[in-house]
Amino acid sequence: MNNDFNDIFDRKQLEQNPFKVPAGYFESLNTRIMENVAKQASAEKSEKPAQAKSVRMHVLRWAAACACVLVVGASAIIFAFKDTETPEVPATAQQSIFTSDDAFNQAADYTMLDTHDMYQMLAEE
């Protein structure tokens, strides 16, 4: 196994640098970068739609704010008129309706009568 390792990795190959750089690459790197930056800056200066986009976004924000105000205002008006339209039933009338139904249900549960037995008792009278 040790022999295979030595065959694969030769000492001379490991001592050499496998990466090669083209001649004069780093000497001209700075000038190439500065040229690219200058090209991008001039391209950005020639384009002016950023200001138009800003104006459009400003108008859209105002339109959205107006829509929100309208929705909240309409909801408030509808809610205000909804409360005045409902008729008020006295609490005693509601209690008497519920107490009579509750009393009947409690009596039916107490006597353990089902609907068939109740019909039979009513028919006999």
mmCIF file of C-alpha atoms in Angstrom, residues 13 31 80-81 87 99:
data_model
loop_
_atom_site.group_PDB
_atom_site.id
_atom_site.type_symbol
_atom_site.label_atom_id
_atom_site.label_comp_id
_atom_site.label_asym_id
_atom_site.label_seq_id
_atom_site.Cartn_x
_atom_site.Cartn_y
_atom_site.Cartn_z
ATOM 1 C CA GLN A 13 5.357 16.777 -8.800
ATOM 2 C CA THR A 31 -5.406 49.242 -15.144
ATOM 3 C CA ALA A 80 -71.933 53.386 12.828
ATOM 4 C CA PHE A 81 -75.205 52.940 10.907
ATOM 5 C CA PRO A 87 -84.256 46.910 17.082
ATOM 6 C CA THR A 99 -86.925 30.348 30.594
#
